[in-house]
Coordinates of C-alpha atoms in Angstrom, one line a residue:
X1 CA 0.0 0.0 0.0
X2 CA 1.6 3.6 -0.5
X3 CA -0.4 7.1 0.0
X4 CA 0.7 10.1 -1.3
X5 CA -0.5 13.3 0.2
X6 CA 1.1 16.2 -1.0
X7 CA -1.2 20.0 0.2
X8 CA -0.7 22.7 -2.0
X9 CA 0.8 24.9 0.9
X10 CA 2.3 23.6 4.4
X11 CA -1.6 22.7 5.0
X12 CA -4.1 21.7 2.9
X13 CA -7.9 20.7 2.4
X14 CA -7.3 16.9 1.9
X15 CA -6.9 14.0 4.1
X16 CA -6.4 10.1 4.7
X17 CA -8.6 9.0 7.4
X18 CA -7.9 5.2 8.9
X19 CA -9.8 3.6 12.1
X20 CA -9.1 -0.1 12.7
X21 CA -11.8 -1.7 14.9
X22 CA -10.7 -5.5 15.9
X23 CA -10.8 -7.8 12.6
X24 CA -12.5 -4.4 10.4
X25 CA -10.7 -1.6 8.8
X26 CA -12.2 1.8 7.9
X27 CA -10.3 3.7 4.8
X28 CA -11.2 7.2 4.2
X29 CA -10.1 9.8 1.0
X30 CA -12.1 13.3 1.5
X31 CA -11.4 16.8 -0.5
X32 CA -12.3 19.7 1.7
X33 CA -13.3 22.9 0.4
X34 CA -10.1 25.1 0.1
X35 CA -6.6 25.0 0.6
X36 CA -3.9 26.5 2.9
X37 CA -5.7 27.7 6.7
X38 CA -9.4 27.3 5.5
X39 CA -8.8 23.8 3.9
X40 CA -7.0 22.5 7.3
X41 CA -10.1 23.7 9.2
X42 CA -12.7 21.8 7.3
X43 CA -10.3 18.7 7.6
X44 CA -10.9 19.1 11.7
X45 CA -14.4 19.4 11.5
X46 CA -14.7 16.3 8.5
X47 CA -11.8 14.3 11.0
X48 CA -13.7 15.1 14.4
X49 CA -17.2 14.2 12.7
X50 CA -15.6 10.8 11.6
X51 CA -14.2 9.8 14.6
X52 CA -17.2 10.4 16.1
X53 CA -19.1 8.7 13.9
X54 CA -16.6 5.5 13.4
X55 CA -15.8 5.3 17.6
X56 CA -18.7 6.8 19.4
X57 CA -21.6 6.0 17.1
X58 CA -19.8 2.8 16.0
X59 CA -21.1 3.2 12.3
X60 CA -19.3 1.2 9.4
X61 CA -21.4 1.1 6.5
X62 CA -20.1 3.5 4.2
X63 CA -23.2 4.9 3.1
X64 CA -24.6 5.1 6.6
X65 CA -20.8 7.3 7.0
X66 CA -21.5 9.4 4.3
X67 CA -25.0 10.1 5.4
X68 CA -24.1 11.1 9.3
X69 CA -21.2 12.8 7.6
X70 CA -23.0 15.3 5.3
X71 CA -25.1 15.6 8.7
X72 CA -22.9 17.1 10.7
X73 CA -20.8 19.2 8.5
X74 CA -23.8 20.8 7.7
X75 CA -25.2 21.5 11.3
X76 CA -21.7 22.2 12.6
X77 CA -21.6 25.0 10.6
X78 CA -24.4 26.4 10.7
X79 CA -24.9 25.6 6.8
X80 CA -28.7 24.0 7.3
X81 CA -29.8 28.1 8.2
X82 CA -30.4 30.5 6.0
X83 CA -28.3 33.2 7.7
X84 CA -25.0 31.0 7.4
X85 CA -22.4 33.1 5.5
X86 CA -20.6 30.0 4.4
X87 CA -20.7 27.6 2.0
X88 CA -17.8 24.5 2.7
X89 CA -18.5 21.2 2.5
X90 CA -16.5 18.0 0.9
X91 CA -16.2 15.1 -1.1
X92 CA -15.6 11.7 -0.2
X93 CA -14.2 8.2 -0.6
X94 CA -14.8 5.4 1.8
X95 CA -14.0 1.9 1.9
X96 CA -14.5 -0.5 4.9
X97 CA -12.8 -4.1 4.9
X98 CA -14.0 -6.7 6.2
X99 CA -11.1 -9.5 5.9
X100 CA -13.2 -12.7 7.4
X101 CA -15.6 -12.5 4.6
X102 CA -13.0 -10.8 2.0
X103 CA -15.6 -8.3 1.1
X104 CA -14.7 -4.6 0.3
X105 CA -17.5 -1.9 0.5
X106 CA -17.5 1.4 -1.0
X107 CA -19.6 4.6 -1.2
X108 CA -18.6 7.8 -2.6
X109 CA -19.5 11.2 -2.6
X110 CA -18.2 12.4 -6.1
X111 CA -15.4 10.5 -5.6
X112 CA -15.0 7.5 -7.3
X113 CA -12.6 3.9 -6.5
X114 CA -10.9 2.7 -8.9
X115 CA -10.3 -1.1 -9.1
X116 CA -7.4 -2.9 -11.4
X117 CA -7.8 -6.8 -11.6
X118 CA -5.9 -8.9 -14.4
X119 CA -5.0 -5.6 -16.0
X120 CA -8.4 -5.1 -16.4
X121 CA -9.4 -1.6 -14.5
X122 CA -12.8 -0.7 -13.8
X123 CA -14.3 2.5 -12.2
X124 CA -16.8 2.3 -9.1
X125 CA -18.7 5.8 -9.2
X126 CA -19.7 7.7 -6.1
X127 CA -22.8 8.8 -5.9
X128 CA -23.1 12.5 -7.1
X129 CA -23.7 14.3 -4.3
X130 CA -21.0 16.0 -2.2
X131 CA -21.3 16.6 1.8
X132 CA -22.0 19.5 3.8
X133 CA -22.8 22.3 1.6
X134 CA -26.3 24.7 2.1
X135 CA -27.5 22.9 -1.3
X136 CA -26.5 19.0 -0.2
X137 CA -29.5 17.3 0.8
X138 CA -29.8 16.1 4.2
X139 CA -32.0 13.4 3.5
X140 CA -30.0 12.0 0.6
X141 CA -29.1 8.2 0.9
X142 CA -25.6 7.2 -0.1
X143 CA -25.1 3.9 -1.7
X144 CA -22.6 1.5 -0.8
X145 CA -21.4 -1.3 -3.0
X146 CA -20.0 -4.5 -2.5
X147 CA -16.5 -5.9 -3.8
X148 CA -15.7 -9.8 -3.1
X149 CA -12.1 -9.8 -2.1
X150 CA -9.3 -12.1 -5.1
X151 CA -6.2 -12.3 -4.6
X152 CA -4.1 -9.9 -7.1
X153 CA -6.6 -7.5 -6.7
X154 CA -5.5 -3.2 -6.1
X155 CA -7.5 -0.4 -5.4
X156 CA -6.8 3.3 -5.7
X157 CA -8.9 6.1 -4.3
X158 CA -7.5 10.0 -4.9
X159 CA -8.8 13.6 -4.8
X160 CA -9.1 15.5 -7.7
X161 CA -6.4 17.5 -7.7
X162 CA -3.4 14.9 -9.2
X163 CA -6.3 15.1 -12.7
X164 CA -6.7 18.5 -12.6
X165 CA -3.2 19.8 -12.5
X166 CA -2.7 21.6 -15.7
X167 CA 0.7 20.8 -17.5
X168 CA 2.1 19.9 -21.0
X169 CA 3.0 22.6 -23.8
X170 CA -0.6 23.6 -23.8
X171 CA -1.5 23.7 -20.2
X172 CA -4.3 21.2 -20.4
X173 CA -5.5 19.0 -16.7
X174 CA -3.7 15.8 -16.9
X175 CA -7.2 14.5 -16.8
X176 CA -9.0 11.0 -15.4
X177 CA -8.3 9.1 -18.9
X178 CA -4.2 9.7 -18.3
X179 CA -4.9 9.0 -14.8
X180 CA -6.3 5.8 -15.6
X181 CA -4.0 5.2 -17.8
X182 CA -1.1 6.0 -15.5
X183 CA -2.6 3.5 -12.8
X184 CA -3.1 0.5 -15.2
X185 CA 0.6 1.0 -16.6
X186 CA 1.8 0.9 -13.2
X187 CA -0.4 -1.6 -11.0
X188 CA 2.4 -4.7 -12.3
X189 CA 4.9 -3.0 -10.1
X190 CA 5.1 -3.4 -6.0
X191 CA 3.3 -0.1 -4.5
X192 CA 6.5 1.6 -3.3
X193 CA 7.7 1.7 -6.8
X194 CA 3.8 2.2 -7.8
X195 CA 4.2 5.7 -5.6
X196 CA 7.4 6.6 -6.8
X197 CA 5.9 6.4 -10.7
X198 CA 2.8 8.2 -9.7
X199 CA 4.7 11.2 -8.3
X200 CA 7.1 11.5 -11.3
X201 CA 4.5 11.6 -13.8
X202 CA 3.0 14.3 -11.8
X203 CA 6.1 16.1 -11.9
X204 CA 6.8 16.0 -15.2
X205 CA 3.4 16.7 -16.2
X206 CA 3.7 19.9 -14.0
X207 CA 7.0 21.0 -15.1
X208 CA 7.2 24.9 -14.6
X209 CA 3.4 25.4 -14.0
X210 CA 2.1 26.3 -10.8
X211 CA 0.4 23.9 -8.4
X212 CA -3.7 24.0 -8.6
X213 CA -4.8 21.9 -5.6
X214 CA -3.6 19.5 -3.0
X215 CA -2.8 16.3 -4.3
X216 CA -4.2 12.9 -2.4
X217 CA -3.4 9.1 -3.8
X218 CA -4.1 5.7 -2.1
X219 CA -3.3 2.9 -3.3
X220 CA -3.9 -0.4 -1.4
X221 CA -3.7 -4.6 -2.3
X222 CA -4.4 -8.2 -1.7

């Protein structure tokens, strides 16, 4: 497994969130609004609202996450009023394992898994509708979605920021079907040397052009 998590200042709106509870795992990717200061705090209020729902609740279903999650980014601040002044919210990526029955489920909020198996890599959508905002429904029900666990199998989960990075002579995103592309091409190789790839191509992609957003990757096997 590798994960890359590179903010586009010292700080940043993304973040890898990981709760292991006795034989389960809980696997988190989310995109807060923002970057710099105001991206950090969303990432405490997404973080505490996770913990809280992971430990104190003790939720696991993804969707169930997602739900509570929209829930109380939205209340915390103040976003379900009509006199908030702001307007933050998120996207997520959440995976829970459960090893006994090698099953893998997913929901997303925008944010998709992507899944490589005998070369072959397919794309589990999110649903499409992000977290926390005044116009993200409350009452919207995620949908999570099973995986049976084979040997040989990877998974990648990532922000938007690695597809959107503009680069090249004519300053074009890198965009999802390089991305894919650049994730097939590389899932023969062990993950260390999967990460080193992935942030070279970046690199070279960005050359002399400024950063756009932070940049999140996770990349995980069986």
């Amino acid at each position: 497994s590798f994960f890359i998590w590179e903010p586009k200042a010292i700080v940043g709106g993304d973040m890898i969130y990981a709760e292991a509870f006795e034989d389960t795992l809980i696997l988190a990717v989310i995109d807060c609004t923002g970057h710099g200061v105001p991206g950090a705090f969303m990432t405490m209020v997404a973080s505490t609202s996770l913990r809280r729902i992971t430990r104190d609740e003790g939720c696991r279903d993804p969707a169930d996450i997602l739900k509570r999650l929209n829930f109380l980014v939205k209340t915390s601040l103040q976003q379900d009023t009509e006199h908030a002044k702001s307007d933050d919210g998120l996207e997520a990526a959440i995976c829970w394992f459960k090893p006994k029955e090698n099953l893998l489920l997913f929901a997303g909020a925008k944010l998709p898994l992507y899944h490589i198996h005998y070369d072959q890599l397919m794309i589990i959508n999110g649903d499409k509708q992000n977290l926390g905002y005044k116009k993200s429904k409350l009452d919207f029900t995620f949908t999570t979605q099973t995986i049976k666990i084979e040997e040989g199998m990877s998974f990648y989960m990532s922000t938007d920021g690695f597809v959107d990075q503009l680069g090249g002579v004519k300053r074009f995103p890198f965009g999802k079907k390089r991305f894919k592309q650049l994730l097939q091409d590389n899932s023969p190789h062990d993950f260390d040397e999967q990460s080193e790839n992935i942030l070279q191509a970046l690199k070279e992609y960005k050359g002399d052009n400024e950063r756009q957003d932070d940049v999140t990757v996770v990349g995980f096997g069986f």
